[in-house]
Amino acid sequence: KAARLLIHTDNEYVYFISPKTQKTLTSSTTSSPAKISDIHYDRGMESSENRDQLFMAVYDTNLTISSTSTVPCTEITAIDMKIASVFECDMDKIHYYGVATSNGELVIHDYNTFEPVKRYIVAVAKVLSAKYDSKYGTVLFFYEHEIIRFDITTGNVHSHIDLNTNQEAGTIFDFKDELALVGYKSGKISIILCNKTGMVNLSHESCVFHSLEVTGFSINTNFFISVSL
């Protein structure tokens, strides 16, 4: 499938850009006038069927699912839920959607019907974001001052790590290939290595990457890119 760039603007629109032509292909926003906390684009890469759906989470409020085949995108449904993040995951060799709630639960949903099939209580506290780790089958729950890694196969906490950031909560989160990143309004970045046995904080408290708030990440094999205001 042709590549797509997703851009989330500060007025809560999501634009699909062609990296080849630099033109806007389509766009979407939520029906509720609130900040979008998480975006997931499912192109059916892990499925035998064609699929082009955009998931937009409005924190602690609802999840909007839209088709990206029209201009602008067409809303399929909006589900009221205390959501923090949505992602794809695998359990017992079956593909699912995972939803991390804002109050610390993990709900596994059927990939085709989106009906809930399993629910876990990870840790009852404010969840800011969550990311799926396909290599080890864990989900990283980003709380205000710690990361909890949950194993969806065993249903147990895999590991956790405190974020020593002088009580500053993260505002943006990313994960890829064993590397977790947390960005802060102060311009600092927490760099966390997530290996088979646990998590290691690679960042230093005195290291400030930006003078203003961190607003985005891109993680590659040997490096990552961060941007700020």
mmCIF file of C-alpha atoms in Angstrom:
data_model
loop_
_atom_site.group_PDB
_atom_site.id
_atom_site.type_symbol
_atom_site.label_atom_id
_atom_site.label_comp_id
_atom_site.label_asym_id
_atom_site.label_seq_id
_atom_site.Cartn_x
_atom_site.Cartn_y
_atom_site.Cartn_z
ATOM 1 C CA LYS A 1 0.000 0.000 0.000
ATOM 2 C CA ALA A 2 1.094 3.557 -0.696
ATOM 3 C CA ALA A 3 2.698 5.370 2.217
ATOM 4 C CA ARG A 4 0.754 7.943 4.242
ATOM 5 C CA LEU A 5 1.832 10.698 6.619
ATOM 6 C CA LEU A 6 -0.574 11.545 9.439
ATOM 7 C CA ILE A 7 -0.476 15.079 10.834
ATOM 8 C CA HIS A 8 -2.381 16.000 13.989
ATOM 9 C CA THR A 9 -2.842 19.772 14.199
ATOM 10 C CA ASP A 10 -3.446 21.916 17.278
ATOM 11 C CA ASN A 11 -7.016 22.624 16.133
ATOM 12 C CA GLU A 12 -7.747 18.884 16.426
ATOM 13 C CA TYR A 13 -7.752 17.862 12.770
ATOM 14 C CA VAL A 14 -5.953 14.827 11.378
ATOM 15 C CA TYR A 15 -4.606 15.172 7.829
ATOM 16 C CA PHE A 16 -3.460 12.339 5.560
ATOM 17 C CA ILE A 17 -0.570 13.496 3.377
ATOM 18 C CA SER A 18 1.044 11.700 0.437
ATOM 19 C CA PRO A 19 4.831 11.729 0.970
ATOM 20 C CA LYS A 20 5.238 11.405 -2.807
ATOM 21 C CA THR A 21 3.131 14.376 -3.889
ATOM 22 C CA GLN A 22 2.962 16.311 -0.576
ATOM 23 C CA LYS A 23 -0.781 16.715 -1.195
ATOM 24 C CA THR A 24 -3.588 16.215 1.325
ATOM 25 C CA LEU A 25 -5.480 13.000 0.578
ATOM 26 C CA THR A 26 -8.214 13.317 3.199
ATOM 27 C CA SER A 27 -8.807 14.669 6.691
ATOM 28 C CA SER A 28 -10.832 14.004 9.821
ATOM 29 C CA THR A 29 -11.832 15.413 13.175
ATOM 30 C CA THR A 30 -14.025 14.269 16.034
ATOM 31 C CA SER A 31 -17.658 15.221 16.522
ATOM 32 C CA SER A 32 -16.919 16.438 20.059
ATOM 33 C CA PRO A 33 -14.955 19.706 20.447
ATOM 34 C CA ALA A 34 -12.206 18.272 22.633
ATOM 35 C CA LYS A 35 -8.517 17.445 22.440
ATOM 36 C CA ILE A 36 -7.581 14.232 20.627
ATOM 37 C CA SER A 37 -5.295 12.272 22.956
ATOM 38 C CA ASP A 38 -4.420 9.311 20.732
ATOM 39 C CA ILE A 39 -4.611 8.311 17.060
ATOM 40 C CA HIS A 40 -4.380 4.860 15.522
ATOM 41 C CA TYR A 41 -4.527 4.179 11.775
ATOM 42 C CA ASP A 42 -5.408 0.590 10.850
ATOM 43 C CA ARG A 43 -4.671 -0.280 7.228
ATOM 44 C CA GLY A 44 -5.288 -4.002 7.705
ATOM 45 C CA MET A 45 -1.586 -4.831 7.505
ATOM 46 C CA GLU A 46 -2.040 -7.614 10.084
ATOM 47 C CA SER A 47 -5.289 -8.850 8.540
ATOM 48 C CA SER A 48 -6.230 -10.837 5.437
ATOM 49 C CA GLU A 49 -8.848 -8.214 4.522
ATOM 50 C CA ASN A 50 -8.506 -4.673 3.242
ATOM 51 C CA ARG A 51 -9.119 -2.104 5.942
ATOM 52 C CA ASP A 52 -8.631 1.658 6.165
ATOM 53 C CA GLN A 53 -9.905 2.949 9.480
ATOM 54 C CA LEU A 54 -8.859 5.833 11.675
ATOM 55 C CA PHE A 55 -9.301 5.623 15.449
ATOM 56 C CA MET A 56 -9.311 8.913 17.366
ATOM 57 C CA ALA A 57 -9.440 8.896 21.155
ATOM 58 C CA VAL A 58 -10.744 11.889 23.066
ATOM 59 C CA TYR A 59 -9.216 11.397 26.502
ATOM 60 C CA ASP A 60 -11.602 10.002 29.134
ATOM 61 C CA THR A 61 -14.562 10.693 26.815
ATOM 62 C CA ASN A 62 -15.004 8.643 23.639
ATOM 63 C CA LEU A 63 -13.463 6.778 20.724
ATOM 64 C CA THR A 64 -14.356 7.803 17.160
ATOM 65 C CA ILE A 65 -13.837 5.297 14.315
ATOM 66 C CA SER A 66 -13.869 6.673 10.760
ATOM 67 C CA SER A 67 -13.397 5.370 7.235
ATOM 68 C CA THR A 68 -10.522 7.019 5.371
ATOM 69 C CA SER A 69 -11.798 6.099 1.895
ATOM 70 C CA THR A 70 -13.782 9.338 1.503
ATOM 71 C CA VAL A 71 -12.903 13.052 1.493
ATOM 72 C CA PRO A 72 -13.236 14.043 4.260
ATOM 73 C CA CYS A 73 -13.262 10.831 6.321
ATOM 74 C CA THR A 74 -16.672 9.371 7.155
ATOM 75 C CA GLU A 75 -17.451 8.663 10.797
ATOM 76 C CA ILE A 76 -18.496 5.020 11.313
ATOM 77 C CA THR A 77 -19.233 5.164 15.010
ATOM 78 C CA ALA A 78 -18.411 6.957 18.247
ATOM 79 C CA ILE A 79 -18.211 4.932 21.457
ATOM 80 C CA ASP A 80 -18.416 6.522 24.887
ATOM 81 C CA MET A 81 -15.619 5.157 27.070
ATOM 82 C CA LYS A 82 -12.936 6.281 29.518
ATOM 83 C CA ILE A 83 -10.218 5.881 26.928
ATOM 84 C CA ALA A 84 -6.544 6.810 26.997
ATOM 85 C CA SER A 85 -5.179 4.847 23.999
ATOM 86 C CA VAL A 86 -6.137 2.315 21.340
ATOM 87 C CA PHE A 87 -3.789 -0.072 19.498
ATOM 88 C CA GLU A 88 -3.605 -3.456 17.765
ATOM 89 C CA CYS A 89 -2.241 -6.437 19.672
ATOM 90 C CA ASP A 90 -1.922 -10.224 19.539
ATOM 91 C CA MET A 91 -2.976 -12.763 22.145
ATOM 92 C CA ASP A 92 -2.782 -16.542 21.684
ATOM 93 C CA LYS A 93 -1.934 -15.934 18.001
ATOM 94 C CA ILE A 94 -5.192 -14.019 17.431
ATOM 95 C CA HIS A 95 -5.246 -10.370 16.391
ATOM 96 C CA TYR A 96 -7.225 -7.926 18.545
ATOM 97 C CA TYR A 97 -7.672 -4.273 19.347
ATOM 98 C CA GLY A 98 -6.518 -3.167 22.768
ATOM 99 C CA VAL A 99 -7.936 -0.217 24.669
ATOM 100 C CA ALA A 100 -6.189 1.296 27.676
ATOM 101 C CA THR A 101 -8.656 3.188 29.842
ATOM 102 C CA SER A 102 -7.843 6.397 31.649
ATOM 103 C CA ASN A 103 -8.388 4.711 35.038
ATOM 104 C CA GLY A 104 -5.923 1.840 34.559
ATOM 105 C CA GLU A 105 -7.752 -0.984 32.800
ATOM 106 C CA LEU A 106 -6.812 -2.912 29.661
ATOM 107 C CA VAL A 107 -9.728 -4.110 27.535
ATOM 108 C CA ILE A 108 -9.145 -6.549 24.657
ATOM 109 C CA HIS A 109 -11.650 -6.140 21.799
ATOM 110 C CA ASP A 110 -12.532 -8.449 18.909
ATOM 111 C CA TYR A 111 -10.762 -7.261 15.753
ATOM 112 C CA ASN A 112 -13.867 -7.535 13.552
ATOM 113 C CA THR A 113 -16.770 -6.652 15.844
ATOM 114 C CA PHE A 114 -14.951 -4.517 18.450
ATOM 115 C CA GLU A 115 -16.857 -6.406 21.139
ATOM 116 C CA PRO A 116 -14.875 -6.685 24.421
ATOM 117 C CA VAL A 117 -13.545 -10.191 25.032
ATOM 118 C CA LYS A 118 -11.232 -9.749 28.041
ATOM 119 C CA ARG A 119 -10.593 -7.128 30.700
ATOM 120 C CA TYR A 120 -7.606 -6.623 33.015
ATOM 121 C CA ILE A 121 -7.056 -4.202 35.877
ATOM 122 C CA VAL A 122 -3.423 -3.090 35.531
ATOM 123 C CA ALA A 123 -3.132 -0.364 38.199
ATOM 124 C CA VAL A 124 -5.887 1.996 39.295
ATOM 125 C CA ALA A 125 -4.445 5.445 38.585
ATOM 126 C CA LYS A 126 -4.497 8.056 35.837
ATOM 127 C CA VAL A 127 -3.189 6.555 32.581
ATOM 128 C CA LEU A 128 -1.891 9.110 30.081
ATOM 129 C CA SER A 129 -1.098 6.754 27.196
ATOM 130 C CA ALA A 130 -0.330 3.133 26.321
ATOM 131 C CA LYS A 131 1.704 1.395 23.607
ATOM 132 C CA TYR A 132 1.866 -2.241 22.489
ATOM 133 C CA ASP A 133 5.181 -4.101 22.448
ATOM 134 C CA SER A 134 4.825 -6.824 19.799
ATOM 135 C CA LYS A 135 8.271 -8.333 20.434
ATOM 136 C CA TYR A 136 7.531 -9.395 24.011
ATOM 137 C CA GLY A 137 3.723 -9.278 24.022
ATOM 138 C CA THR A 138 3.489 -6.543 26.633
ATOM 139 C CA VAL A 139 1.612 -3.250 26.873
ATOM 140 C CA LEU A 140 3.371 -0.171 28.257
ATOM 141 C CA PHE A 141 1.073 1.922 30.455
ATOM 142 C CA PHE A 142 2.345 5.468 30.844
ATOM 143 C CA TYR A 143 1.223 6.955 34.161
ATOM 144 C CA GLU A 144 2.052 10.428 35.438
ATOM 145 C CA HIS A 145 5.288 9.369 37.162
ATOM 146 C CA GLU A 146 5.923 5.751 36.168
ATOM 147 C CA ILE A 147 5.631 3.177 33.387
ATOM 148 C CA ILE A 148 4.009 -0.186 34.068
ATOM 149 C CA ARG A 149 4.596 -2.970 31.578
ATOM 150 C CA PHE A 150 1.770 -5.519 31.465
ATOM 151 C CA ASP A 151 2.021 -9.019 29.948
ATOM 152 C CA ILE A 152 -1.263 -9.780 28.164
ATOM 153 C CA THR A 153 -0.416 -13.481 27.843
ATOM 154 C CA THR A 154 0.031 -14.124 31.570
ATOM 155 C CA GLY A 155 -2.256 -11.324 32.749
ATOM 156 C CA ASN A 156 0.424 -10.065 35.144
ATOM 157 C CA VAL A 157 2.612 -6.981 35.527
ATOM 158 C CA HIS A 158 5.898 -7.661 33.716
ATOM 159 C CA SER A 159 7.893 -4.762 35.205
ATOM 160 C CA HIS A 160 7.650 -1.115 36.198
ATOM 161 C CA ILE A 161 9.946 1.881 36.401
ATOM 162 C CA ASP A 162 9.706 5.232 38.154
ATOM 163 C CA LEU A 163 10.276 8.361 36.086
ATOM 164 C CA ASN A 164 12.431 10.779 38.093
ATOM 165 C CA THR A 165 11.210 14.031 36.570
ATOM 166 C CA ASN A 166 10.635 16.241 39.647
ATOM 167 C CA GLN A 167 6.924 15.393 39.669
ATOM 168 C CA GLU A 168 6.488 16.599 36.073
ATOM 169 C CA ALA A 169 4.035 14.459 34.100
ATOM 170 C CA GLY A 170 4.722 13.562 30.474
ATOM 171 C CA THR A 171 2.706 15.097 27.649
ATOM 172 C CA ILE A 172 3.711 12.919 24.671
ATOM 173 C CA PHE A 173 4.689 9.253 24.419
ATOM 174 C CA ASP A 174 6.080 6.851 21.835
ATOM 175 C CA PHE A 175 7.458 3.321 21.614
ATOM 176 C CA LYS A 176 9.234 1.243 18.980
ATOM 177 C CA ASP A 177 11.765 -1.600 18.960
ATOM 178 C CA GLU A 178 12.445 -1.718 22.733
ATOM 179 C CA LEU A 179 12.701 2.079 23.035
ATOM 180 C CA ALA A 180 10.111 4.115 24.954
ATOM 181 C CA LEU A 181 10.154 7.913 24.929
ATOM 182 C CA VAL A 182 8.347 10.382 27.182
ATOM 183 C CA GLY A 183 8.369 14.091 26.355
ATOM 184 C CA TYR A 184 7.688 16.910 28.815
ATOM 185 C CA LYS A 185 6.625 20.560 28.762
ATOM 186 C CA SER A 186 10.053 21.513 30.121
ATOM 187 C CA GLY A 187 11.766 20.120 27.012
ATOM 188 C CA LYS A 188 13.136 17.061 28.798
ATOM 189 C CA ILE A 189 12.850 13.534 27.409
ATOM 190 C CA SER A 190 12.875 10.254 29.324
ATOM 191 C CA ILE A 191 14.543 7.477 27.302
ATOM 192 C CA ILE A 192 13.607 3.983 28.486
ATOM 193 C CA LEU A 193 15.061 0.703 27.219
ATOM 194 C CA CYS A 194 12.480 -2.107 27.380
ATOM 195 C CA ASN A 195 14.145 -5.494 27.109
ATOM 196 C CA LYS A 196 13.078 -9.042 27.871
ATOM 197 C CA THR A 197 13.679 -8.808 31.626
ATOM 198 C CA GLY A 198 12.629 -5.256 32.464
ATOM 199 C CA MET A 199 13.112 -1.536 31.802
ATOM 200 C CA VAL A 200 16.174 0.702 32.166
ATOM 201 C CA ASN A 201 16.169 4.512 32.240
ATOM 202 C CA LEU A 202 18.892 5.730 29.855
ATOM 203 C CA SER A 203 18.220 9.450 30.308
ATOM 204 C CA HIS A 204 19.930 11.879 32.660
ATOM 205 C CA GLU A 205 18.004 14.388 34.779
ATOM 206 C CA SER A 206 20.283 17.270 33.771
ATOM 207 C CA CYS A 207 19.885 16.645 30.030
ATOM 208 C CA VAL A 208 17.313 18.965 28.405
ATOM 209 C CA PHE A 209 16.717 18.349 24.698
ATOM 210 C CA HIS A 210 14.510 21.381 23.980
ATOM 211 C CA SER A 211 13.826 24.781 25.514
ATOM 212 C CA LEU A 212 10.061 24.393 25.003
ATOM 213 C CA GLU A 213 7.486 21.589 25.210
ATOM 214 C CA VAL A 214 8.235 18.363 23.305
ATOM 215 C CA THR A 215 5.458 17.811 20.743
ATOM 216 C CA GLY A 216 6.514 14.838 18.628
ATOM 217 C CA PHE A 217 8.773 11.818 18.131
ATOM 218 C CA SER A 218 9.932 9.598 15.302
ATOM 219 C CA ILE A 219 11.887 6.461 16.237
ATOM 220 C CA ASN A 220 14.230 4.683 13.825
ATOM 221 C CA THR A 221 16.552 1.705 14.276
ATOM 222 C CA ASN A 222 19.612 3.623 15.470
ATOM 223 C CA PHE A 223 18.254 7.051 16.377
ATOM 224 C CA PHE A 224 15.155 9.045 17.211
ATOM 225 C CA ILE A 225 13.948 12.507 16.224
ATOM 226 C CA SER A 226 12.134 14.827 18.609
ATOM 227 C CA VAL A 227 10.406 18.117 17.846
ATOM 228 C CA SER A 228 9.113 20.921 20.042
ATOM 229 C CA LEU A 229 7.124 24.131 19.832
#
